[in-house]
Coordinates of C-alpha atoms (C1' of nucleotides) in Angstrom, one line a residue:
Chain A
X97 CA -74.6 29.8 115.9
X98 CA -72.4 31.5 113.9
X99 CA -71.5 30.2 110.2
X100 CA -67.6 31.0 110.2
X101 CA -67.0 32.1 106.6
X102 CA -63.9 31.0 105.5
X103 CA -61.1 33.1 103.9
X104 CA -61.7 33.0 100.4
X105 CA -60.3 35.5 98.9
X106 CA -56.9 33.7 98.3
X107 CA -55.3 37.5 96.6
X108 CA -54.9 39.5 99.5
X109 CA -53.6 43.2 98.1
X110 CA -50.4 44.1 99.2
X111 CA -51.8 47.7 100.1
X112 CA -53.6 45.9 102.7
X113 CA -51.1 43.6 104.2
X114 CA -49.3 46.4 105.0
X115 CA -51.8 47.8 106.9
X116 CA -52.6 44.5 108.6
X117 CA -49.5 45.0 111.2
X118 CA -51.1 48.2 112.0
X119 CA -54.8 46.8 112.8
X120 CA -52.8 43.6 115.0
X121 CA -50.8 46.1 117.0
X122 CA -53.7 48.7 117.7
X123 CA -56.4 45.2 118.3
X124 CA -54.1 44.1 121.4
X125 CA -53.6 47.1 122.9
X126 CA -57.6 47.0 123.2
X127 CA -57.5 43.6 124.3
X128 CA -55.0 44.5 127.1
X129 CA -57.9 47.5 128.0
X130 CA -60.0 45.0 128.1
X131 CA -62.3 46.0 125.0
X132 CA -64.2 43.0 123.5
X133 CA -65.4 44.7 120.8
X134 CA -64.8 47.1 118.5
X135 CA -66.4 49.3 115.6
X136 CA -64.9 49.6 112.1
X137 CA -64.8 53.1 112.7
X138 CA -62.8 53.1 116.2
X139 CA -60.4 50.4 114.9
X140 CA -59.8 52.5 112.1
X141 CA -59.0 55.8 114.2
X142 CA -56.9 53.3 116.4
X143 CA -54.6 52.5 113.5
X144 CA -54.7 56.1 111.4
X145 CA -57.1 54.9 108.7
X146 CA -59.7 55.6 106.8
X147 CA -62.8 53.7 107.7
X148 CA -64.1 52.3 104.5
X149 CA -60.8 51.1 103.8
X150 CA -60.4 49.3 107.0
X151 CA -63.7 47.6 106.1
X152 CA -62.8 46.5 102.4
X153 CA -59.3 45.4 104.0
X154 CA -60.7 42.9 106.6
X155 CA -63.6 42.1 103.9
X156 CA -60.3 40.3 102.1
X157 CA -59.9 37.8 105.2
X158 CA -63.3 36.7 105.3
X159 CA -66.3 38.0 106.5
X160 CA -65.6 38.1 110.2
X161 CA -67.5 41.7 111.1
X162 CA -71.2 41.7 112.9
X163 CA -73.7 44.2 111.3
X164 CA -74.5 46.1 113.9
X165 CA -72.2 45.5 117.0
X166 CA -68.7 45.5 114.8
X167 CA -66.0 42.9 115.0
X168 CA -64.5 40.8 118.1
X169 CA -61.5 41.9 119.3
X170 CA -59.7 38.2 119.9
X171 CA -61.3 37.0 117.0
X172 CA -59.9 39.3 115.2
X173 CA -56.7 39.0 116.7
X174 CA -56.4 35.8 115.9
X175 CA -57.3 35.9 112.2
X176 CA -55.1 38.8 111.5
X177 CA -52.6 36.6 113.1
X178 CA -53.3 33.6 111.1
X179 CA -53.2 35.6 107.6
X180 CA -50.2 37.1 108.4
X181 CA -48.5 33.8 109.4
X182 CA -47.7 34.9 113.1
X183 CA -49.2 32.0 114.9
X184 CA -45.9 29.8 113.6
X185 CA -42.5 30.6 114.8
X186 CA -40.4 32.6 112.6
X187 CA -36.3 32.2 113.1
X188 CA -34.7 35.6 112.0
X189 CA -31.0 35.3 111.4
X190 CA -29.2 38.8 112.0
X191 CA -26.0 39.1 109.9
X192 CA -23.9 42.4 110.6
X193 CA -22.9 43.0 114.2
X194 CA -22.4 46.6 114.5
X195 CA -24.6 49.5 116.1
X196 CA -27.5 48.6 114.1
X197 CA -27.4 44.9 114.4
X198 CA -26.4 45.5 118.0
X199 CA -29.6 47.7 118.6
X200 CA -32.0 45.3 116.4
X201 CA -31.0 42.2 118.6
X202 CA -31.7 44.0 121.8
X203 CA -35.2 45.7 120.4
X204 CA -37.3 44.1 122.5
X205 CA -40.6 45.2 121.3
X206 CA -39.4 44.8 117.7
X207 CA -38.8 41.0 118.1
X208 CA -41.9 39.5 119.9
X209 CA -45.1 37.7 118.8
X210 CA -43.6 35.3 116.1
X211 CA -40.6 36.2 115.4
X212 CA -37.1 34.8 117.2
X213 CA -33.5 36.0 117.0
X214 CA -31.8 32.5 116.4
X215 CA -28.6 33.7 115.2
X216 CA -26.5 37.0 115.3
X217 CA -23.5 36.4 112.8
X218 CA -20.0 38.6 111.7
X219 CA -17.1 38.9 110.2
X220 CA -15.2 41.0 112.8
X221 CA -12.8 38.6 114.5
X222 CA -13.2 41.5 117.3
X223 CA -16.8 40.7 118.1
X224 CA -17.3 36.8 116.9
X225 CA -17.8 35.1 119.8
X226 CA -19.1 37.9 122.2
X227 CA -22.7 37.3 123.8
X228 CA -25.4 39.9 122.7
X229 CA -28.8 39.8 123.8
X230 CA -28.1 36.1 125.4
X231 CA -26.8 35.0 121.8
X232 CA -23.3 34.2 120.8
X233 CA -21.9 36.0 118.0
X234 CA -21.1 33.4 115.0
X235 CA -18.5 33.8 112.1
X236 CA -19.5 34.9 109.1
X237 CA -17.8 31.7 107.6
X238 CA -20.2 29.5 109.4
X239 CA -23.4 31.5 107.7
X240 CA -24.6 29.0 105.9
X241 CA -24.3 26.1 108.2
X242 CA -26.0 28.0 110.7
X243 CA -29.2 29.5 108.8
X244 CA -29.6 25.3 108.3
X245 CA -29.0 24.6 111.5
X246 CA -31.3 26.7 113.2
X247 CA -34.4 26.9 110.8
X248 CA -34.0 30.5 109.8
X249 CA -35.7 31.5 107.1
X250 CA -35.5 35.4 107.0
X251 CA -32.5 36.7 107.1
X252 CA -31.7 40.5 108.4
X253 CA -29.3 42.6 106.3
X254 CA -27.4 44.6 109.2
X255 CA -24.1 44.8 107.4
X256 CA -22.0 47.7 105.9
X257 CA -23.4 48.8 101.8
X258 CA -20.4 46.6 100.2
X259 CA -21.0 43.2 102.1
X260 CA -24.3 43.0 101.4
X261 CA -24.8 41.1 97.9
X262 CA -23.0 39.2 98.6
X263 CA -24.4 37.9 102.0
X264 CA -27.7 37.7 100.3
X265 CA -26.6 35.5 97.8
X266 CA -24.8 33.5 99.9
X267 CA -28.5 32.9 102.1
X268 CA -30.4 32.4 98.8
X269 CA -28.2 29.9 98.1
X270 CA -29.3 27.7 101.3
X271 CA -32.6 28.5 100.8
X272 CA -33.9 32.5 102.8
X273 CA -36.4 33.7 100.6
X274 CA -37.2 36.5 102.7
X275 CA -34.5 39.5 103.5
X276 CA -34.8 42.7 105.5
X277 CA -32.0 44.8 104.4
X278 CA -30.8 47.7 106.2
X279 CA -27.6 48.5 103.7
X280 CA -28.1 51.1 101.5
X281 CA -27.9 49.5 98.2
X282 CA -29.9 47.8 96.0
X283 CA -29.8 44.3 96.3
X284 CA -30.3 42.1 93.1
X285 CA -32.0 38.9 93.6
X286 CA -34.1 35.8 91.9
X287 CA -37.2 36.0 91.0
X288 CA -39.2 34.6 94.4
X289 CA -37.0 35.9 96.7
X290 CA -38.3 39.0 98.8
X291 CA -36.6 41.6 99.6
X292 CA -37.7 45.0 102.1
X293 CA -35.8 48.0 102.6
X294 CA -35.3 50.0 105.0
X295 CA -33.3 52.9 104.4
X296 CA -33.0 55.9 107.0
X297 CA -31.0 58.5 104.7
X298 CA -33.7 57.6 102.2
X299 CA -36.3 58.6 104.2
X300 CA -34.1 61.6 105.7
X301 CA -33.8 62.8 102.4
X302 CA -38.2 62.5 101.9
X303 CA -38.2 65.0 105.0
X304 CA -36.0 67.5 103.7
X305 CA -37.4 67.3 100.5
X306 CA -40.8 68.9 102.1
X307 CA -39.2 71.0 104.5
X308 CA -37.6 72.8 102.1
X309 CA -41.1 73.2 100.1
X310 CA -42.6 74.2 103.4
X311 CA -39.7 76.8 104.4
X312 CA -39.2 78.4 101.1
X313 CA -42.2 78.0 100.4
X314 CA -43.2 80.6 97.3
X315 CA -40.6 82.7 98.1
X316 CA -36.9 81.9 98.7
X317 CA -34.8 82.1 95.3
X318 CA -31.8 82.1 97.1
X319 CA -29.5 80.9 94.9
X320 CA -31.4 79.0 91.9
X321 CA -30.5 80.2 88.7
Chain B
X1290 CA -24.9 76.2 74.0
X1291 CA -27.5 74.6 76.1
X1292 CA -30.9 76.3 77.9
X1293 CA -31.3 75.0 81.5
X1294 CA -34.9 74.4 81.3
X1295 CA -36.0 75.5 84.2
X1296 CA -37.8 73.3 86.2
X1297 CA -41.2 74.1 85.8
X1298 CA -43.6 71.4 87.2
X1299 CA -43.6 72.8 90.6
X1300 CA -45.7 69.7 91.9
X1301 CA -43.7 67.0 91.9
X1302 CA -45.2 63.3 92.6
X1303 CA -44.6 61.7 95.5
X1304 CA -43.9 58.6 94.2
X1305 CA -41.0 60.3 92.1
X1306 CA -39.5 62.2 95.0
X1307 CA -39.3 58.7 97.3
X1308 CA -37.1 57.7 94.4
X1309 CA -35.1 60.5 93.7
X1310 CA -32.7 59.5 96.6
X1311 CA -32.1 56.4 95.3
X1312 CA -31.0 58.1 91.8
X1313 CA -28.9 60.1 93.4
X1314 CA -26.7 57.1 95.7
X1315 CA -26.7 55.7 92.2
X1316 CA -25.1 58.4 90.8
X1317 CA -22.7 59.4 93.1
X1318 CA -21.5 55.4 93.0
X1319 CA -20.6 56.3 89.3
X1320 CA -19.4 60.0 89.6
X1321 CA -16.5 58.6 92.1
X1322 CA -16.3 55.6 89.4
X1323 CA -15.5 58.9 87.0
X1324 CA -18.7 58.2 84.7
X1325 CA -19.4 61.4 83.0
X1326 CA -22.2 60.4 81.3
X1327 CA -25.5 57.8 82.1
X1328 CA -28.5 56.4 79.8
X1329 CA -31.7 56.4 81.3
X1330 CA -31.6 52.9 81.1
X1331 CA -28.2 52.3 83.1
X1332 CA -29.0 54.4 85.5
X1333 CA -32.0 52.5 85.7
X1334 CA -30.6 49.2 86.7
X1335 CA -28.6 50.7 88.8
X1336 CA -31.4 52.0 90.8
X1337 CA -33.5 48.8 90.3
X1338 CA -36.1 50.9 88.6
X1339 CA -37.9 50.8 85.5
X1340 CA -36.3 53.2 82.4
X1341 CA -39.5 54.8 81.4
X1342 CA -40.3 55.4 85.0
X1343 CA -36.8 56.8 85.2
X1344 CA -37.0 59.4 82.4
X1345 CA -40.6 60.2 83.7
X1346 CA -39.2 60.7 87.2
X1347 CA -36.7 63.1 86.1
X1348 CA -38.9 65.3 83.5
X1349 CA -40.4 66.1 86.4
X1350 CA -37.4 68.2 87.8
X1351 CA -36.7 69.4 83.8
X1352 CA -35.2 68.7 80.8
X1353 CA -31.9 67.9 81.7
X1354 CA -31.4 65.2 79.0
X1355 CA -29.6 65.1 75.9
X1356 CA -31.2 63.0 73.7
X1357 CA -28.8 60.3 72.0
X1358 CA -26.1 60.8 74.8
X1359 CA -27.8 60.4 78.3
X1360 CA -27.4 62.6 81.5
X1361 CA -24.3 64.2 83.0
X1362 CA -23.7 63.0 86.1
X1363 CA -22.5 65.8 87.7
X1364 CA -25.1 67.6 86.1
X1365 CA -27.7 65.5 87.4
X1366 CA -26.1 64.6 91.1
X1367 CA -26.8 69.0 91.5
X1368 CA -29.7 69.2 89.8
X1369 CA -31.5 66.3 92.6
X1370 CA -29.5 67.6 95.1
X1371 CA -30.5 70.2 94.6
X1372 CA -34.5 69.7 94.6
X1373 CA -34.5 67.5 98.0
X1374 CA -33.1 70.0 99.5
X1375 CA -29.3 68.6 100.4
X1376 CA -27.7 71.8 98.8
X1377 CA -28.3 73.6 102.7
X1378 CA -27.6 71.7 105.7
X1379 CA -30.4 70.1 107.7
X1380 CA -29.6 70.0 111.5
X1381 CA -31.3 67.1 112.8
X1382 CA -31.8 66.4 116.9
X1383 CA -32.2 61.9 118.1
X1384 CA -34.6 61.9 120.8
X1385 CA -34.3 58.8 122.7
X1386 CA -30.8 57.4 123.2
X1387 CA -31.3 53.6 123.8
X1388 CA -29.9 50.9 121.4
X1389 CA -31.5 52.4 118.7
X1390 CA -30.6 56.0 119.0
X1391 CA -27.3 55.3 119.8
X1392 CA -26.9 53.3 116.4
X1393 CA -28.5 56.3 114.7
X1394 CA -26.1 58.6 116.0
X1395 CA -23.0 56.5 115.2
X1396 CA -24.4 55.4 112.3
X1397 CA -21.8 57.5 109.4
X1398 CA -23.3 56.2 106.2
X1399 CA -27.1 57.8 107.6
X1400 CA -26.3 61.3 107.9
X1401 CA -24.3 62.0 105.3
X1402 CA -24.5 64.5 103.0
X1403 CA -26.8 67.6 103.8
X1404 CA -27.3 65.8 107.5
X1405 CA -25.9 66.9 110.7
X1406 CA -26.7 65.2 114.3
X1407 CA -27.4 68.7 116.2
X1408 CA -28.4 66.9 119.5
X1409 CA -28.9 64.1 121.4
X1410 CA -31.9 63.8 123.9
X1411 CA -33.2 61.5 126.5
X1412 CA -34.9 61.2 129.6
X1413 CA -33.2 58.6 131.4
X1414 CA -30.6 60.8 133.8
X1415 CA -28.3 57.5 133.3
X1416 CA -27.3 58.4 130.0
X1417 CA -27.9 62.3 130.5
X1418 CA -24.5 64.0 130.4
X1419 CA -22.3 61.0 128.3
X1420 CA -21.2 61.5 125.2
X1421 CA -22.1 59.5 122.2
X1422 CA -20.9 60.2 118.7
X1423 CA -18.9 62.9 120.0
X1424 CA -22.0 64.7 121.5
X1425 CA -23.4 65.6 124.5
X1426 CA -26.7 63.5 126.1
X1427 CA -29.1 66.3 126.8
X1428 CA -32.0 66.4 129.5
X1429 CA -35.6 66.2 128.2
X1430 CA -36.7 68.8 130.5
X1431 CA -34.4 71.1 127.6
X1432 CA -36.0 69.9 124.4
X1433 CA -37.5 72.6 123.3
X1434 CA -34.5 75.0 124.2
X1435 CA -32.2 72.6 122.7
X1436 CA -34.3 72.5 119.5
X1437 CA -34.3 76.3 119.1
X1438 CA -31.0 77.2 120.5
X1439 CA -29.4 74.3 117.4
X1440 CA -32.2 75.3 114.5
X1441 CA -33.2 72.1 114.2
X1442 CA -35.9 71.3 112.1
X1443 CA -35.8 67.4 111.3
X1444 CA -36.4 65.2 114.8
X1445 CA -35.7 61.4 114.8
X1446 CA -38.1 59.9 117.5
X1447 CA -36.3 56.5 119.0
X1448 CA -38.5 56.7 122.0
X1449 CA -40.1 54.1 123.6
X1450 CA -43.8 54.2 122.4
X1451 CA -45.5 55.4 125.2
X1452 CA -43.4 58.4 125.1
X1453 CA -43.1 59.0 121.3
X1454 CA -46.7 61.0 121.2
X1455 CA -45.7 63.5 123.6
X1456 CA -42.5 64.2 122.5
X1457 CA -43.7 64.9 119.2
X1458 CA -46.3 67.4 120.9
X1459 CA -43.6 68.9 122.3
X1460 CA -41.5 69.5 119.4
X1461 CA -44.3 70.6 117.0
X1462 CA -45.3 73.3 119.5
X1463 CA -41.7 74.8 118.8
X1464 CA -42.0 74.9 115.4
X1465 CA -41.0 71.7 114.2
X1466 CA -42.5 70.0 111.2
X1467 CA -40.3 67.0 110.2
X1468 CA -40.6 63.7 111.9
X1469 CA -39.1 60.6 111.1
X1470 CA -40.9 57.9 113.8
X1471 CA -39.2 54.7 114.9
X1472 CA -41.5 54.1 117.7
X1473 CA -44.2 51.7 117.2
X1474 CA -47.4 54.0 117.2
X1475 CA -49.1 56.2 115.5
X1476 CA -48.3 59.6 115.9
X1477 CA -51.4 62.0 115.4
X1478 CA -50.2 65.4 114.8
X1479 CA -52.0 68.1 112.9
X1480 CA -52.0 69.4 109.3
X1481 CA -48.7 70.8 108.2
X1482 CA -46.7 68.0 109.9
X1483 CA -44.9 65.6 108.0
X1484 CA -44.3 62.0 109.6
X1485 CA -42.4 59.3 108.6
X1486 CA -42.1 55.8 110.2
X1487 CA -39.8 53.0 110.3
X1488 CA -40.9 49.6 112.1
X1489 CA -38.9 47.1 111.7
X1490 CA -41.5 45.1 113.6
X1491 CA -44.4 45.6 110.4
X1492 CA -41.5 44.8 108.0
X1493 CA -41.0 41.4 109.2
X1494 CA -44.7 40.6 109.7
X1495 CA -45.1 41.8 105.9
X1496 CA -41.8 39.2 104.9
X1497 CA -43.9 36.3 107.5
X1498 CA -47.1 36.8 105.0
X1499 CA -45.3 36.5 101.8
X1500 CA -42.9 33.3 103.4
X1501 CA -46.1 31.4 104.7
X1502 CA -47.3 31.8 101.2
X1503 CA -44.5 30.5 99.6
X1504 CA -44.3 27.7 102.6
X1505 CA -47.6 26.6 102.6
X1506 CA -48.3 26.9 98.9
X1507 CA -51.3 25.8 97.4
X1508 CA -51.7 22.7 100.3
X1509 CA -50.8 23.0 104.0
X1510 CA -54.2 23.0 106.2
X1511 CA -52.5 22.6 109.3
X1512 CA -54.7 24.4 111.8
X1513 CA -56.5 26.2 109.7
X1514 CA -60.5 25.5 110.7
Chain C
dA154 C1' -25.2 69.2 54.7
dT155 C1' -27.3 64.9 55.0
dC156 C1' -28.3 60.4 56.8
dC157 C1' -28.4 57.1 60.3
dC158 C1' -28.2 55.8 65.0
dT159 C1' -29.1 56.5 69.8
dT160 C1' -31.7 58.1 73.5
dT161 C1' -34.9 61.3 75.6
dG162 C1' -39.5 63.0 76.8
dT163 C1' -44.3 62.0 76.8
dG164 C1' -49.2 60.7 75.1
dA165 C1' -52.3 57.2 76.2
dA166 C1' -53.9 52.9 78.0
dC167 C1' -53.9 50.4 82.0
dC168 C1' -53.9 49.0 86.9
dG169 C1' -54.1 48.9 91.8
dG170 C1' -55.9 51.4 95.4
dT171 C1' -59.1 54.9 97.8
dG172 C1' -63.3 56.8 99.4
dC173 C1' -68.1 57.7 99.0
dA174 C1' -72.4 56.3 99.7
dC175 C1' -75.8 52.9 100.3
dA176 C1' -78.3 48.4 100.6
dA177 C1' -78.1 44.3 103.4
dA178 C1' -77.8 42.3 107.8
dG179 C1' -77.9 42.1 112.3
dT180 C1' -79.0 43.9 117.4
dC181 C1' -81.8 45.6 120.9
dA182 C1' -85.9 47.5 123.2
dC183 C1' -90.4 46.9 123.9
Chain D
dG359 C1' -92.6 39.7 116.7
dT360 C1' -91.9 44.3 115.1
dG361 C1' -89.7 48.4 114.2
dA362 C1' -85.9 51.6 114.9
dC363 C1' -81.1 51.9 114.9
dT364 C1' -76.4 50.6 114.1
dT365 C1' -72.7 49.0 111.5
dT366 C1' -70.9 46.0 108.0
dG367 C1' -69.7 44.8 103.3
dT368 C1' -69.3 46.4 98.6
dG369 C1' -70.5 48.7 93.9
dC370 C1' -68.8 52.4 91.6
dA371 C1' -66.4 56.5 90.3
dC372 C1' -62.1 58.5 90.8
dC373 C1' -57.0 59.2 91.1
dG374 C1' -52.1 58.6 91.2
dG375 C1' -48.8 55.9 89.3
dT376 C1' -46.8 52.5 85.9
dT377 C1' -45.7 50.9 81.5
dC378 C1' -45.6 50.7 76.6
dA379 C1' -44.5 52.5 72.5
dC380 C1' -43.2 56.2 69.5
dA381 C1' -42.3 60.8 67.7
dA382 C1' -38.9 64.4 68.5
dA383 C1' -34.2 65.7 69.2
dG384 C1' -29.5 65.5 69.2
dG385 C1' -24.7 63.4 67.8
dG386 C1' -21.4 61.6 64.7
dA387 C1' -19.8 59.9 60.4
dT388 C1' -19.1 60.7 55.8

DNA sequence: ATCCCTTTGTGAACCGGTGCACAAAGTCAC
DNA sequence: GTGACTTTGTGCACCGGTTCACAAAGGGAT
């Protein structure tokens, strides 16, 4: 009989919900293999992390480890699940129609355990209309009426730098609380509205950064003053 | 008459060089605005930072302040431009040319400035030969001569997962030591190598936490035991 | 030249997160 | 049931990063 320890913790750390994603992804790939089981220590290799802080994560979620054997892959699964909010449906909105929305709608892997596409939307007369990954492509006129109408409630930012604001305030203002944005500004919004960036020249700019320590390296004065 | 100040700290936080970038898309927003000049804390909220973390941030590169007056932009733009590394030209090769490499490689705002597409590679002899962003698809069997034969030194991995791991085997055994990873796994690869990832999938799972949060609030026991 | 005003650059306290190392807790064999 | 072994959960010291708050530095007016 097993006393199930409830999540008490209710201030999960948002070092560790980052990481979660990582433990849920490397749990079912060892549930498709069949593993029932699984040590702290494996897990953690699994997902590229450090042991002790795999531990002291899952330790926020409850205490759902077994001294001695480790912790149960489903059961785990499914708590990881839970916390992150995946066993409901989520309806993502996708607003911005061009390559990237294009490849984002069609990412098959990227959209799958709880998450939806419910509605691609643009302003390109050209491509409103069109059917992309089995949805048709709505006007941007319409955004509002549709985010209502289909229960999204995060919203993807797929549109060029200057559009963006102002498509995130016009989703605040019917409610999205949550925004993925993939324009390469800096979006200003309300207190209690999240916002994640993901910003390839960003990161682009990270690698270089290091390559250029690595290449020059202590040498290499080529042409700083 | 003013003394450069060299920049002396030669270990710069990392914390400091992920924002750099976005100083730097800040600035150039004003220099084609013709601003000459920036305070810490405009530049600040334009970059959605904190001031003091601002003027830390760039003490770290040197003194290139003037105390009452601010920052030249121009000044400034060259000096960070200078530090990532976007002064030389970085020739960067997409390996994997589905939906998501293709929007990579049309994608004009992404490599920009100090960026160049080099090559496009794929395994899928479909798409080998067609032209995309004005480039020729390459074979996979040729990755490693196409990687020497360009000089490229930064690889973007839009591979399926399964395939991602060996790719980056392959490219690291020729030398390079820049990856930026969109698959969904986690690459291992040995000291020296610098990876970067982008999932789009742990993005939204981090947004569904912070929703179901605000969702729930302090009731909702729906399912939970 | 002097004074006042603005803004930088940074010392110091603070805070969240990491990793070590170990006691507590549980399993398994006999 | 007992003892040896495994593995979790966590106390604690440490570290990088953030923020406040202020002295130092420069500009501009008179």
């Amino acid at each position: 009989m097993k006393s199930p320890s409830q999540p008490r913790d209710r201030g999960i750390p948002e070092a560790t919900v980052a990481r979660l994603p990582l433990y849920l992804r490397a749990l079912h790939g060892m549930a498709e293999r069949g593993i029932a089981t699984v040590s702290s220590e494996d897990l953690a290799v699994a997902a590229g992390v450090n042991s002790a802080k795999l531990r002291k994560d899952l330790s926020h979620l409850g205490s759902y480890g077994t001294r001695g054997v480790g912790y149960d892959v489903e059961y785990l699964v499914y708590q990881i699940s839970r916390e992150l909010g995946l066993t409901q449906d989520w309806a993502v909105a996708i607003v911005g129609v061009g390559n990237l929305g294009r490849a984002l709608a069609n990412y098959g892997g990227f959209v799958s355990r709880g998450f939806r596409v419910a509605a691609l939307v643009d302003a390109d007369p050209e491509v409103v209309g069109d059917t992309i990954a089995g949805l048709n492509v709505e006007h941007i006129d319409e955004l509002e009426a549709v985010i209502k109408r289909r229960g999204v409630s995060i919203v993807v930012l797929a549109t060029p730098a200057e559009a963006a604001q102002e498509v995130c305030e016009r989703v605040i203002s019917v409610g999205v609380t949550s925004i993925l944005n993939f324009a390469p500004v800096v979006l200003s919004v309300p207190d209690g509205v999240d916002v994640r960036k993901v910003d390839l020249s960003i990161e682009l700019q990270i690698l270089a950064f290091h390559e250029q320590r690595k290449a020059g390296g202590p040498l290499m004065a080529v042409d700083s003053q």
